[in-house]
Short mmCIF file of C-alpha atoms in Angstrom, two decimals:
data_model
loop_
_atom_site.label_atom_id
_atom_site.label_comp_id
_atom_site.label_asym_id
_atom_site.label_seq_id
_atom_site.Cartn_x
_atom_site.Cartn_y
_atom_site.Cartn_z
CA GLY A 1 74.48 80.40 112.44
CA GLU A 2 76.41 83.02 113.73
CA ASP A 3 80.05 81.73 112.32
CA VAL A 4 81.26 82.48 108.97
CA GLU A 5 82.02 78.68 108.43
CA GLN A 6 84.86 76.81 107.00
CA SER A 7 86.11 72.78 106.83
CA LEU A 8 89.53 73.04 108.82
CA PHE A 9 91.64 70.75 106.51
CA LEU A 10 92.11 69.50 102.91
CA SER A 11 94.48 67.45 101.80
CA VAL A 12 94.85 66.82 98.18
CA ARG A 13 96.75 65.44 95.27
CA GLU A 14 99.00 67.29 93.12
CA GLY A 15 97.58 67.74 89.57
CA ASP A 16 94.14 67.12 91.47
CA SER A 17 91.32 69.95 91.52
CA SER A 18 91.19 71.07 95.27
CA VAL A 19 87.13 72.61 96.24
CA ILE A 20 87.48 74.52 100.02
CA ASN A 21 83.84 75.39 101.15
CA CYS A 22 82.56 77.97 102.95
CA THR A 23 79.32 78.46 104.23
CA TYR A 24 78.46 82.41 105.42
CA THR A 25 76.38 84.21 107.33
CA ASP A 26 74.85 87.93 106.11
CA SER A 27 72.17 87.41 103.26
CA SER A 28 72.89 91.15 102.17
CA SER A 29 76.99 90.70 102.68
CA THR A 30 78.16 92.59 99.01
CA TYR A 31 81.10 90.90 98.75
CA LEU A 32 82.62 87.34 99.49
CA TYR A 33 86.11 87.23 99.00
CA TRP A 34 88.86 84.54 99.15
CA TYR A 35 92.58 85.13 100.98
CA LYS A 36 95.25 82.59 101.38
CA GLN A 37 97.91 83.13 104.39
CA GLU A 38 101.24 81.50 103.94
CA PRO A 39 103.56 80.69 107.24
CA GLY A 40 104.24 83.65 109.35
CA ALA A 41 103.11 85.94 106.29
CA GLY A 42 99.44 88.33 106.20
CA LEU A 43 96.62 87.36 103.76
CA GLN A 44 97.40 87.54 100.01
CA LEU A 45 93.97 88.69 98.28
CA LEU A 46 93.09 85.62 96.02
CA THR A 47 89.75 86.64 94.80
CA TYR A 48 86.76 88.42 95.50
CA ILE A 49 82.99 88.29 93.96
CA PHE A 50 80.08 90.48 93.76
CA SER A 51 76.71 89.22 95.40
CA ASN A 52 74.82 89.82 92.24
CA MET A 53 77.17 87.04 90.56
CA ASP A 54 76.94 83.12 90.71
CA MET A 55 80.38 82.03 89.47
CA LYS A 56 84.15 84.22 88.72
CA GLN A 57 86.73 82.17 87.03
CA ASP A 58 90.25 83.52 87.31
CA GLN A 59 92.69 81.57 85.86
CA ARG A 60 93.49 78.45 87.57
CA LEU A 61 90.56 79.61 90.01
CA THR A 62 86.41 79.17 90.18
CA VAL A 63 84.23 81.09 92.37
CA LEU A 64 80.85 79.40 92.99
CA LEU A 65 78.36 81.74 94.71
CA ASN A 66 75.14 80.31 96.08
CA LYS A 67 73.53 82.99 97.42
CA LYS A 68 70.30 80.70 98.03
CA ASP A 69 71.73 78.76 101.08
CA LYS A 70 74.29 81.11 101.54
CA HIS A 71 77.50 78.79 100.49
CA LEU A 72 80.70 80.01 98.75
CA SER A 73 83.55 77.82 97.47
CA LEU A 74 86.49 78.22 95.89
CA ARG A 75 88.11 75.61 93.42
CA ILE A 76 91.78 75.78 92.25
CA ALA A 77 92.45 73.51 89.08
CA ASP A 78 95.96 71.45 88.86
CA THR A 79 96.71 72.21 92.24
CA GLN A 80 100.64 72.54 93.39
CA THR A 81 102.86 72.33 95.99
CA GLY A 82 102.29 76.24 96.25
CA ASP A 83 99.27 76.03 96.76
CA SER A 84 99.69 74.87 100.22
CA ALA A 85 98.44 77.01 103.13
CA ILE A 86 95.45 77.98 104.66
CA TYR A 87 92.26 79.71 102.45
CA PHE A 88 90.32 82.45 104.33
CA CYS A 89 87.23 83.19 103.39
CA ALA A 90 85.21 86.75 104.21
CA GLU A 91 82.21 88.56 103.96
CA ASN A 92 81.16 92.19 104.66
CA PRO A 93 77.91 91.41 106.73
CA ARG A 94 75.04 94.07 105.62
CA GLY A 95 77.35 95.53 103.42
CA GLY A 96 79.51 97.50 105.36
CA ASN A 97 83.44 97.85 105.84
CA LYS A 98 84.60 95.13 108.32
CA LEU A 99 85.58 91.89 106.85
CA THR A 100 83.55 88.99 109.45
CA PHE A 101 86.38 85.84 108.45
CA GLY A 102 86.09 82.20 108.87
CA THR A 103 88.36 79.93 111.02
CA GLY A 104 90.29 79.15 107.80
CA THR A 105 90.70 75.83 106.21
CA GLN A 106 94.10 74.62 105.74
CA LEU A 107 94.83 72.58 102.30
CA LYS A 108 97.67 70.59 102.25
CA VAL A 109 98.92 69.28 98.88
CA GLU A 110 100.67 66.48 98.70
CA LEU A 111 103.01 64.78 95.83
CA GLY B 1 106.14 100.45 98.64
CA ALA B 2 103.39 98.67 96.35
CA GLY B 3 102.04 97.05 98.99
CA VAL B 4 100.58 97.28 102.59
CA SER B 5 103.84 97.74 104.98
CA GLN B 6 103.86 97.17 109.18
CA SER B 7 106.35 97.40 111.81
CA PRO B 8 107.85 96.10 113.72
CA SER B 9 107.49 92.77 112.62
CA ASN B 10 107.82 90.78 115.54
CA LYS B 11 107.65 93.18 119.01
CA VAL B 12 108.09 90.88 122.47
CA THR B 13 107.65 92.98 125.24
CA GLU B 14 106.72 92.29 128.72
CA LYS B 15 103.32 92.19 130.47
CA GLY B 16 102.46 96.10 131.72
CA LYS B 17 104.34 98.11 129.04
CA ASP B 18 102.46 99.74 126.66
CA VAL B 19 103.24 99.17 122.42
CA GLU B 20 103.22 100.77 119.45
CA LEU B 21 101.90 99.24 116.25
CA ARG B 22 102.24 101.27 112.63
CA CYS B 23 100.95 100.77 109.26
CA ASP B 24 101.99 102.61 106.23
CA PRO B 25 98.65 101.33 103.57
CA ILE B 26 98.97 101.71 99.94
CA SER B 27 99.43 105.18 98.48
CA GLY B 28 95.82 106.45 97.82
CA HIS B 29 94.13 104.15 99.35
CA THR B 30 91.23 105.98 102.04
CA ALA B 31 90.10 102.92 103.96
CA LEU B 32 92.73 101.57 106.45
CA TYR B 33 91.43 98.75 108.91
CA TRP B 34 92.85 96.72 111.87
CA TYR B 35 92.68 93.44 112.53
CA ARG B 36 93.64 90.72 115.42
CA GLN B 37 94.62 87.32 114.88
CA ARG B 38 95.26 84.75 117.66
CA LEU B 39 96.90 81.61 117.02
CA GLY B 40 94.94 79.26 115.05
CA GLN B 41 92.12 81.27 114.58
CA GLY B 42 90.48 83.73 112.01
CA LEU B 43 90.74 87.18 111.88
CA GLU B 44 88.71 89.83 114.64
CA PHE B 45 88.02 93.15 113.48
CA LEU B 46 89.59 95.82 115.47
CA ILE B 47 89.35 99.63 113.70
CA TYR B 48 88.26 100.46 110.53
CA PHE B 49 89.59 104.62 109.63
CA GLN B 50 88.42 106.59 106.20
CA GLY B 51 90.92 109.17 105.97
CA ASN B 52 91.86 110.23 109.37
CA SER B 53 87.86 109.55 110.78
CA ALA B 54 87.69 106.27 112.70
CA PRO B 55 83.46 105.86 112.21
CA ASP B 56 83.81 102.40 113.02
CA LYS B 57 85.98 100.99 116.41
CA SER B 58 83.88 98.76 117.39
CA GLY B 59 85.74 95.99 117.84
CA LEU B 60 88.71 97.71 119.57
CA PRO B 61 88.46 94.98 122.72
CA SER B 62 88.89 97.21 125.78
CA ASP B 63 89.90 101.18 126.29
CA ARG B 64 93.87 99.66 126.72
CA PHE B 65 93.41 99.76 122.62
CA SER B 66 93.53 103.02 121.05
CA ALA B 67 94.36 104.10 117.21
CA GLU B 68 94.77 107.64 115.10
CA ARG B 69 95.93 107.76 111.56
CA THR B 70 97.11 111.02 109.70
CA GLY B 71 97.91 112.43 106.50
CA GLU B 72 95.21 110.14 105.29
CA SER B 73 98.38 107.57 105.24
CA VAL B 74 99.63 106.04 108.33
CA SER B 75 98.10 104.54 110.75
CA THR B 76 99.24 103.57 114.87
CA LEU B 77 97.72 101.04 116.68
CA THR B 78 98.31 101.95 120.68
CA ILE B 79 98.12 98.94 123.48
CA GLN B 80 98.42 100.30 126.59
CA ARG B 81 99.69 98.23 129.82
CA THR B 82 99.80 95.08 127.78
CA GLN B 83 98.68 91.73 129.03
CA GLN B 84 99.26 88.03 127.77
CA GLU B 85 96.15 87.77 126.24
CA ASP B 86 97.16 90.64 124.01
CA SER B 87 99.62 88.20 121.99
CA ALA B 88 97.87 87.89 118.73
CA VAL B 89 99.52 89.02 114.92
CA TYR B 90 97.76 92.05 114.29
CA LEU B 91 97.06 92.93 110.69
CA CYS B 92 96.43 95.86 109.05
CA ALA B 93 94.77 96.37 105.97
CA SER B 94 93.66 98.87 103.54
CA SER B 95 91.04 99.40 100.53
CA GLN B 96 90.95 102.27 97.69
CA ASP B 97 87.70 103.49 99.15
CA ARG B 98 84.82 102.40 101.58
CA ASP B 99 84.27 99.57 98.89
CA GLY B 100 86.73 98.10 97.81
CA PRO B 101 88.44 94.92 98.48
CA GLN B 102 91.37 95.18 101.40
CA HIS B 103 94.88 94.36 101.03
CA PHE B 104 96.54 93.09 103.61
CA GLY B 105 100.54 93.41 105.46
CA ASP B 106 102.19 91.09 106.75
CA GLY B 107 101.00 92.11 110.48
CA THR B 108 102.81 91.98 113.14
CA ARG B 109 103.16 89.80 115.72
CA LEU B 110 102.96 90.51 119.45
CA SER B 111 104.35 88.46 122.34
CA ILE B 112 104.01 89.26 126.15
CA LEU B 113 105.85 88.09 128.23
#
């Protein structure tokens, strides 16, 4: 497809793991990003992965990249209420400067 | 400051007026970007600056939109003769160089009455 695709909603219990999935469009993208947006705020860069990597781990965050399927995922371990936000994946098509974003996944963490 | 700063944080104006939105990037970042986020949607690219030049302005939706950057620092996005469909959050980002990750400001929420 031509759009970066993400599921719209995800609900998890506090303490569980969250997995947010993304299908991107351009196999020549050199970087894949995950951003977090809290209500009324801008985008906070969470993590990013270079396209020649399969996995990147940063504290509670694990990014997995499947280039063959153009699939990116973000796993949040031990999800907390403060993780409730909208999560956007983004790619840089043709290795360029402008980012193409998904429509975002709203993560709700329940007690 | 340590992050990307945008002003004003909120702007309400009447249809037909001109507006100017300001972005102060992270000090030393050579690349600067403007995006637009409509309610409930992802971000749309507007324009990219490298230094004071704009090699990619392909996302500007019409000739009512323009942007400039001076001193390889501050950028201004200007919207002339605003329309209701211009209502959105306008986000600015900067990166250390053309390949670096982009860091975003909190945006300007623009409402056209």
